[in-house]
PDB file of C-alpha atoms in Angstrom:
ATOM      1  CA  MET T   8      19.213  39.333  10.082  1.00  0.00           C
ATOM      2  CA  ASN T   9      20.769  36.037  11.193  1.00  0.00           C
ATOM      3  CA  GLY T  10      23.038  35.951   8.159  1.00  0.00           C
ATOM      4  CA  ALA T  11      24.261  39.485   8.801  1.00  0.00           C
ATOM      5  CA  ARG T  12      24.859  38.703  12.483  1.00  0.00           C
ATOM      6  CA  GLU T  13      26.803  35.556  11.576  1.00  0.00           C
ATOM      7  CA  MET T  14      28.956  37.478   9.093  1.00  0.00           C
ATOM      8  CA  LEU T  15      29.591  40.260  11.614  1.00  0.00           C
ATOM      9  CA  TRP T  16      30.634  37.715  14.260  1.00  0.00           C
ATOM     10  CA  LYS T  17      32.812  35.754  11.826  1.00  0.00           C
ATOM     11  CA  PHE T  18      34.703  38.727  10.394  1.00  0.00           C
ATOM     12  CA  VAL T  19      34.698  41.227  13.284  1.00  0.00           C
ATOM     13  CA  GLY T  20      33.645  39.701  16.615  1.00  0.00           C
ATOM     14  CA  SER T  21      35.563  36.413  16.507  1.00  0.00           C
ATOM     15  CA  PRO T  22      38.892  37.942  15.363  1.00  0.00           C
ATOM     16  CA  LEU T  23      38.530  40.695  17.978  1.00  0.00           C
ATOM     17  CA  PHE T  24      37.763  38.048  20.630  1.00  0.00           C
ATOM     18  CA  ARG T  25      41.097  36.343  19.892  1.00  0.00           C
ATOM     19  CA  VAL T  26      43.237  39.492  20.200  1.00  0.00           C
ATOM     20  CA  ILE T  27      41.848  40.660  23.534  1.00  0.00           C
ATOM     21  CA  PRO T  28      44.707  40.229  26.067  1.00  0.00           C
ATOM     22  CA  HIS T  29      44.974  36.923  27.878  1.00  0.00           C
ATOM     23  CA  LEU T  30      43.694  37.994  31.311  1.00  0.00           C
ATOM     24  CA  ALA T  31      41.052  40.443  30.048  1.00  0.00           C
ATOM     25  CA  TYR T  32      38.164  38.075  30.737  1.00  0.00           C
ATOM     26  CA  PRO T  33      35.627  40.864  31.364  1.00  0.00           C
ATOM     27  CA  ALA T  34      36.353  42.370  27.936  1.00  0.00           C
ATOM     28  CA  ARG T  35      35.807  39.015  26.192  1.00  0.00           C
ATOM     29  CA  THR T  36      32.601  38.511  28.205  1.00  0.00           C
ATOM     30  CA  LYS T  37      31.324  41.952  27.168  1.00  0.00           C
ATOM     31  CA  LEU T  38      32.090  41.185  23.521  1.00  0.00           C
ATOM     32  CA  LEU T  39      30.221  37.858  23.746  1.00  0.00           C
ATOM     33  CA  GLN T  40      27.288  39.648  25.386  1.00  0.00           C
ATOM     34  CA  LEU T  41      27.342  42.255  22.623  1.00  0.00           C
ATOM     35  CA  PHE T  42      26.794  39.362  20.210  1.00  0.00           C
ATOM     36  CA  GLY T  43      23.922  37.930  22.260  1.00  0.00           C
ATOM     37  CA  MET T  44      25.488  35.421  24.635  1.00  0.00           C
ATOM     38  CA  GLN T  45      23.790  35.446  28.027  1.00  0.00           C
ATOM     39  CA  CYS T  46      26.530  35.415  30.667  1.00  0.00           C
ATOM     40  CA  GLY T  47      26.242  35.230  34.430  1.00  0.00           C
ATOM     41  CA  HIS T  48      28.770  36.717  36.844  1.00  0.00           C
ATOM     42  CA  ARG T  49      32.468  35.897  36.438  1.00  0.00           C
ATOM     43  CA  VAL T  50      32.253  33.860  33.238  1.00  0.00           C
ATOM     44  CA  ARG T  51      35.815  33.134  32.087  1.00  0.00           C
ATOM     45  CA  THR T  52      36.425  32.416  28.419  1.00  0.00           C
ATOM     46  CA  ARG T  53      39.994  31.851  27.276  1.00  0.00           C
ATOM     47  CA  LYS T  54      40.978  33.603  24.067  1.00  0.00           C
ATOM     48  CA  GLY T  55      41.669  30.296  22.279  1.00  0.00           C
ATOM     49  CA  VAL T  56      38.020  29.191  22.536  1.00  0.00           C
ATOM     50  CA  THR T  57      36.133  28.777  19.243  1.00  0.00           C
ATOM     51  CA  ILE T  58      32.491  29.876  19.360  1.00  0.00           C
ATOM     52  CA  ASP T  59      30.418  30.013  16.180  1.00  0.00           C
ATOM     53  CA  LYS T  60      27.087  31.466  17.406  1.00  0.00           C
ATOM     54  CA  PRO T  61      27.332  33.172  20.807  1.00  0.00           C
ATOM     55  CA  TRP T  62      23.673  34.261  20.657  1.00  0.00           C
ATOM     56  CA  ASN T  63      22.641  30.606  21.170  1.00  0.00           C
ATOM     57  CA  ILE T  64      24.598  30.209  24.430  1.00  0.00           C
ATOM     58  CA  ILE T  65      23.518  30.792  28.019  1.00  0.00           C
ATOM     59  CA  ALA T  66      26.340  30.490  30.574  1.00  0.00           C
ATOM     60  CA  ASP T  67      25.391  31.020  34.224  1.00  0.00           C
ATOM     61  CA  ASP T  68      27.663  32.251  37.059  1.00  0.00           C
ATOM     62  CA  LEU T  69      31.260  31.031  37.370  1.00  0.00           C
ATOM     63  CA  VAL T  70      31.455  29.150  34.061  1.00  0.00           C
ATOM     64  CA  ILE T  71      34.929  28.586  32.625  1.00  0.00           C
ATOM     65  CA  PHE T  72      35.753  27.726  29.009  1.00  0.00           C
ATOM     66  CA  GLY T  73      39.301  26.345  28.696  1.00  0.00           C
ATOM     67  CA  ASP T  74      41.862  26.933  25.948  1.00  0.00           C
ATOM     68  CA  CYS T  75      40.958  25.508  22.553  1.00  0.00           C
ATOM     69  CA  ALA T  76      37.459  24.448  23.619  1.00  0.00           C
ATOM     70  CA  THR T  77      35.004  24.417  20.713  1.00  0.00           C
ATOM     71  CA  VAL T  78      31.376  25.478  21.049  1.00  0.00           C
ATOM     72  CA  ARG T  79      29.232  24.913  17.938  1.00  0.00           C
ATOM     73  CA  ALA T  80      25.822  26.314  18.842  1.00  0.00           C
ATOM     74  CA  SER T  81      23.430  25.899  15.922  1.00  0.00           C
ATOM     75  CA  GLU T  82      20.851  25.214  18.625  1.00  0.00           C
ATOM     76  CA  PRO T  83      20.709  26.533  22.219  1.00  0.00           C
ATOM     77  CA  ILE T  84      23.393  25.481  24.690  1.00  0.00           C
ATOM     78  CA  THR T  85      22.583  26.110  28.350  1.00  0.00           C
ATOM     79  CA  ILE T  86      25.326  25.812  30.980  1.00  0.00           C
ATOM     80  CA  GLY T  87      24.553  26.031  34.702  1.00  0.00           C
ATOM     81  CA  LYS T  88      26.517  27.533  37.586  1.00  0.00           C
ATOM     82  CA  ARG T  89      30.081  26.556  38.500  1.00  0.00           C
ATOM     83  CA  CYS T  90      30.804  24.528  35.369  1.00  0.00           C
ATOM     84  CA  VAL T  91      34.105  23.938  33.609  1.00  0.00           C
ATOM     85  CA  ILE T  92      34.390  23.161  29.915  1.00  0.00           C
ATOM     86  CA  SER T  93      38.036  22.086  29.793  1.00  0.00           C
ATOM     87  CA  GLN T  94      40.630  22.617  27.097  1.00  0.00           C
ATOM     88  CA  TYR T  95      39.947  20.890  23.767  1.00  0.00           C
ATOM     89  CA  ALA T  96      36.421  19.897  24.867  1.00  0.00           C
ATOM     90  CA  THR T  97      33.710  20.194  22.210  1.00  0.00           C
ATOM     91  CA  LEU T  98      30.032  21.067  22.582  1.00  0.00           C
ATOM     92  CA  ILE T  99      28.249  20.492  19.273  1.00  0.00           C
ATOM     93  CA  THR T 100      24.538  20.808  18.489  1.00  0.00           C
ATOM     94  CA  GLU T 101      24.553  19.636  14.854  1.00  0.00           C
ATOM     95  CA  VAL T 102      26.125  16.565  13.234  1.00  0.00           C
ATOM     96  CA  GLY T 103      25.626  14.634   9.994  1.00  0.00           C
ATOM     97  CA  GLU T 104      24.193  11.145  10.424  1.00  0.00           C
ATOM     98  CA  THR T 105      26.668   8.565   9.139  1.00  0.00           C
ATOM     99  CA  SER T 106      23.992   5.847   8.874  1.00  0.00           C
ATOM    100  CA  THR T 107      22.405   7.776   6.006  1.00  0.00           C
ATOM    101  CA  GLY T 108      25.649   8.673   4.274  1.00  0.00           C
ATOM    102  CA  GLY T 109      25.721  12.100   5.910  1.00  0.00           C
ATOM    103  CA  THR T 110      22.636  13.278   4.010  1.00  0.00           C
ATOM    104  CA  THR T 111      20.580  14.004   7.125  1.00  0.00           C
ATOM    105  CA  LYS T 112      21.526  16.056  10.131  1.00  0.00           C
ATOM    106  CA  ARG T 113      20.988  15.501  13.806  1.00  0.00           C
ATOM    107  CA  VAL T 114      20.280  18.880  15.393  1.00  0.00           C
ATOM    108  CA  ASP T 115      19.314  19.404  19.035  1.00  0.00           C
ATOM    109  CA  ALA T 116      20.029  21.590  22.073  1.00  0.00           C
ATOM    110  CA  ILE T 117      22.503  20.778  24.860  1.00  0.00           C
ATOM    111  CA  THR T 118      21.770  21.246  28.559  1.00  0.00           C
ATOM    112  CA  ILE T 119      24.490  21.191  31.199  1.00  0.00           C
ATOM    113  CA  GLU T 120      23.263  21.644  34.767  1.00  0.00           C
ATOM    114  CA  ASP T 121      25.177  23.110  37.768  1.00  0.00           C
ATOM    115  CA  ASP T 122      28.567  21.889  39.059  1.00  0.00           C
ATOM    116  CA  VAL T 123      29.559  19.930  35.942  1.00  0.00           C
ATOM    117  CA  TRP T 124      33.089  19.377  34.691  1.00  0.00           C
ATOM    118  CA  VAL T 125      33.501  18.395  31.034  1.00  0.00           C
ATOM    119  CA  ALA T 126      37.130  17.261  31.055  1.00  0.00           C
ATOM    120  CA  THR T 127      39.845  17.575  28.430  1.00  0.00           C
ATOM    121  CA  ASP T 128      39.047  16.519  24.869  1.00  0.00           C
ATOM    122  CA  ALA T 129      35.529  15.282  25.734  1.00  0.00           C
ATOM    123  CA  ILE T 130      32.728  15.785  23.220  1.00  0.00           C
ATOM    124  CA  VAL T 131      29.078  16.516  24.020  1.00  0.00           C
ATOM    125  CA  MET T 132      26.724  15.551  21.192  1.00  0.00           C
ATOM    126  CA  PRO T 133      23.390  17.111  20.135  1.00  0.00           C
ATOM    127  CA  GLY T 134      20.478  16.469  22.490  1.00  0.00           C
ATOM    128  CA  SER T 135      22.684  15.624  25.470  1.00  0.00           C
ATOM    129  CA  HIS T 136      21.621  16.508  29.001  1.00  0.00           C
ATOM    130  CA  ILE T 137      24.255  16.422  31.724  1.00  0.00           C
ATOM    131  CA  GLU T 138      22.659  16.587  35.160  1.00  0.00           C
ATOM    132  CA  SER T 139      24.110  18.409  38.204  1.00  0.00           C
ATOM    133  CA  GLY T 140      27.465  17.383  39.621  1.00  0.00           C
ATOM    134  CA  VAL T 141      28.615  15.145  36.778  1.00  0.00           C
ATOM    135  CA  VAL T 142      32.262  14.765  35.823  1.00  0.00           C
ATOM    136  CA  VAL T 143      32.697  13.763  32.188  1.00  0.00           C
ATOM    137  CA  GLY T 144      36.070  12.037  31.935  1.00  0.00           C
ATOM    138  CA  ALA T 145      38.768  13.041  29.490  1.00  0.00           C
ATOM    139  CA  ARG T 146      38.165  11.966  25.888  1.00  0.00           C
ATOM    140  CA  SER T 147      34.679  10.693  26.641  1.00  0.00           C
ATOM    141  CA  MET T 148      31.710  11.194  24.335  1.00  0.00           C
ATOM    142  CA  VAL T 149      28.364  12.237  25.819  1.00  0.00           C
ATOM    143  CA  ASP T 150      25.400  11.137  23.720  1.00  0.00           C
ATOM    144  CA  GLY T 151      22.257  11.302  25.832  1.00  0.00           C
ATOM    145  CA  ARG T 152      21.527  11.902  29.510  1.00  0.00           C
ATOM    146  CA  LEU T 153      24.006  11.466  32.363  1.00  0.00           C
ATOM    147  CA  PRO T 154      22.632  11.082  35.926  1.00  0.00           C
ATOM    148  CA  LYS T 155      23.374  13.453  38.822  1.00  0.00           C
ATOM    149  CA  TRP T 156      26.591  13.334  40.822  1.00  0.00           C
ATOM    150  CA  THR T 157      28.352  10.604  38.878  1.00  0.00           C
ATOM    151  CA  ILE T 158      31.722  10.267  37.206  1.00  0.00           C
ATOM    152  CA  CYS T 159      31.142   9.207  33.617  1.00  0.00           C
ATOM    153  CA  THR T 160      33.660   7.935  31.087  1.00  0.00           C
ATOM    154  CA  GLY T 161      33.761   6.088  27.795  1.00  0.00           C
ATOM    155  CA  GLU T 162      32.288   6.288  24.352  1.00  0.00           C
ATOM    156  CA  PRO T 163      29.408   6.778  24.855  1.00  0.00           C
ATOM    157  CA  ALA T 164      29.946   8.063  28.384  1.00  0.00           C
ATOM    158  CA  ALA T 165      28.322   6.013  31.128  1.00  0.00           C
ATOM    159  CA  PRO T 166      28.354   6.308  34.932  1.00  0.00           C
ATOM    160  CA  ARG T 167      31.355   4.523  36.480  1.00  0.00           C
ATOM    161  CA  THR T 168      31.134   5.688  40.086  1.00  0.00           C
ATOM    162  CA  GLU T 169      29.356   8.153  42.337  1.00  0.00           C
ATOM    163  CA  ARG T 170      30.899  11.628  42.705  1.00  0.00           C
ATOM    164  CA  VAL T 171      31.315  12.479  46.380  1.00  0.00           C
ATOM    165  CA  LEU T 172      32.444  15.836  47.727  1.00  0.00           C
ATOM    166  CA  TYR T 173      34.110  15.744  51.113  1.00  0.00           C
ATOM    167  CA  GLU T 174      33.787  18.520  53.656  1.00  0.00           C
ATOM    168  CA  GLN T 175      36.888  19.555  55.578  1.00  0.00           C
ATOM    169  CA  ASN T 176      36.513  20.231  59.300  1.00  0.00           C
TER     170      ASN T 176
END
């Protein structure tokens, strides 16, 4: 069954996803749901996004996937409310281990909690857990757990400062 679903997505669903008009977000969301992605309200997925296994993705309310983002979901990827996965960002749940000459694989789920921004060209590695309110800086690499309400940058990403939201009077 999985093989048939993967083939159907690769040769029918994914090409159809890319030709749906630019602003037809609800149509792309319905197509992703048809292939098993669990989507909350007002999920916005740009047509340039690459998704290999939508059935392994849970995206809560108000999640945005930017142009040319890549989501490789061999394992589950869970994304909380009000999150942005910016353009060219990559979420990947399976990589070859270079220390063993690429003969073994590292495979693990990704969890992204509420109010997270994964900025441009950042990569989130298998097994990563990004807690609520984190900003992952552009071109950073997340490999592990990032603490709540911090701004994290680098390779691997590490907290640099606290993220503070200001209220306007």
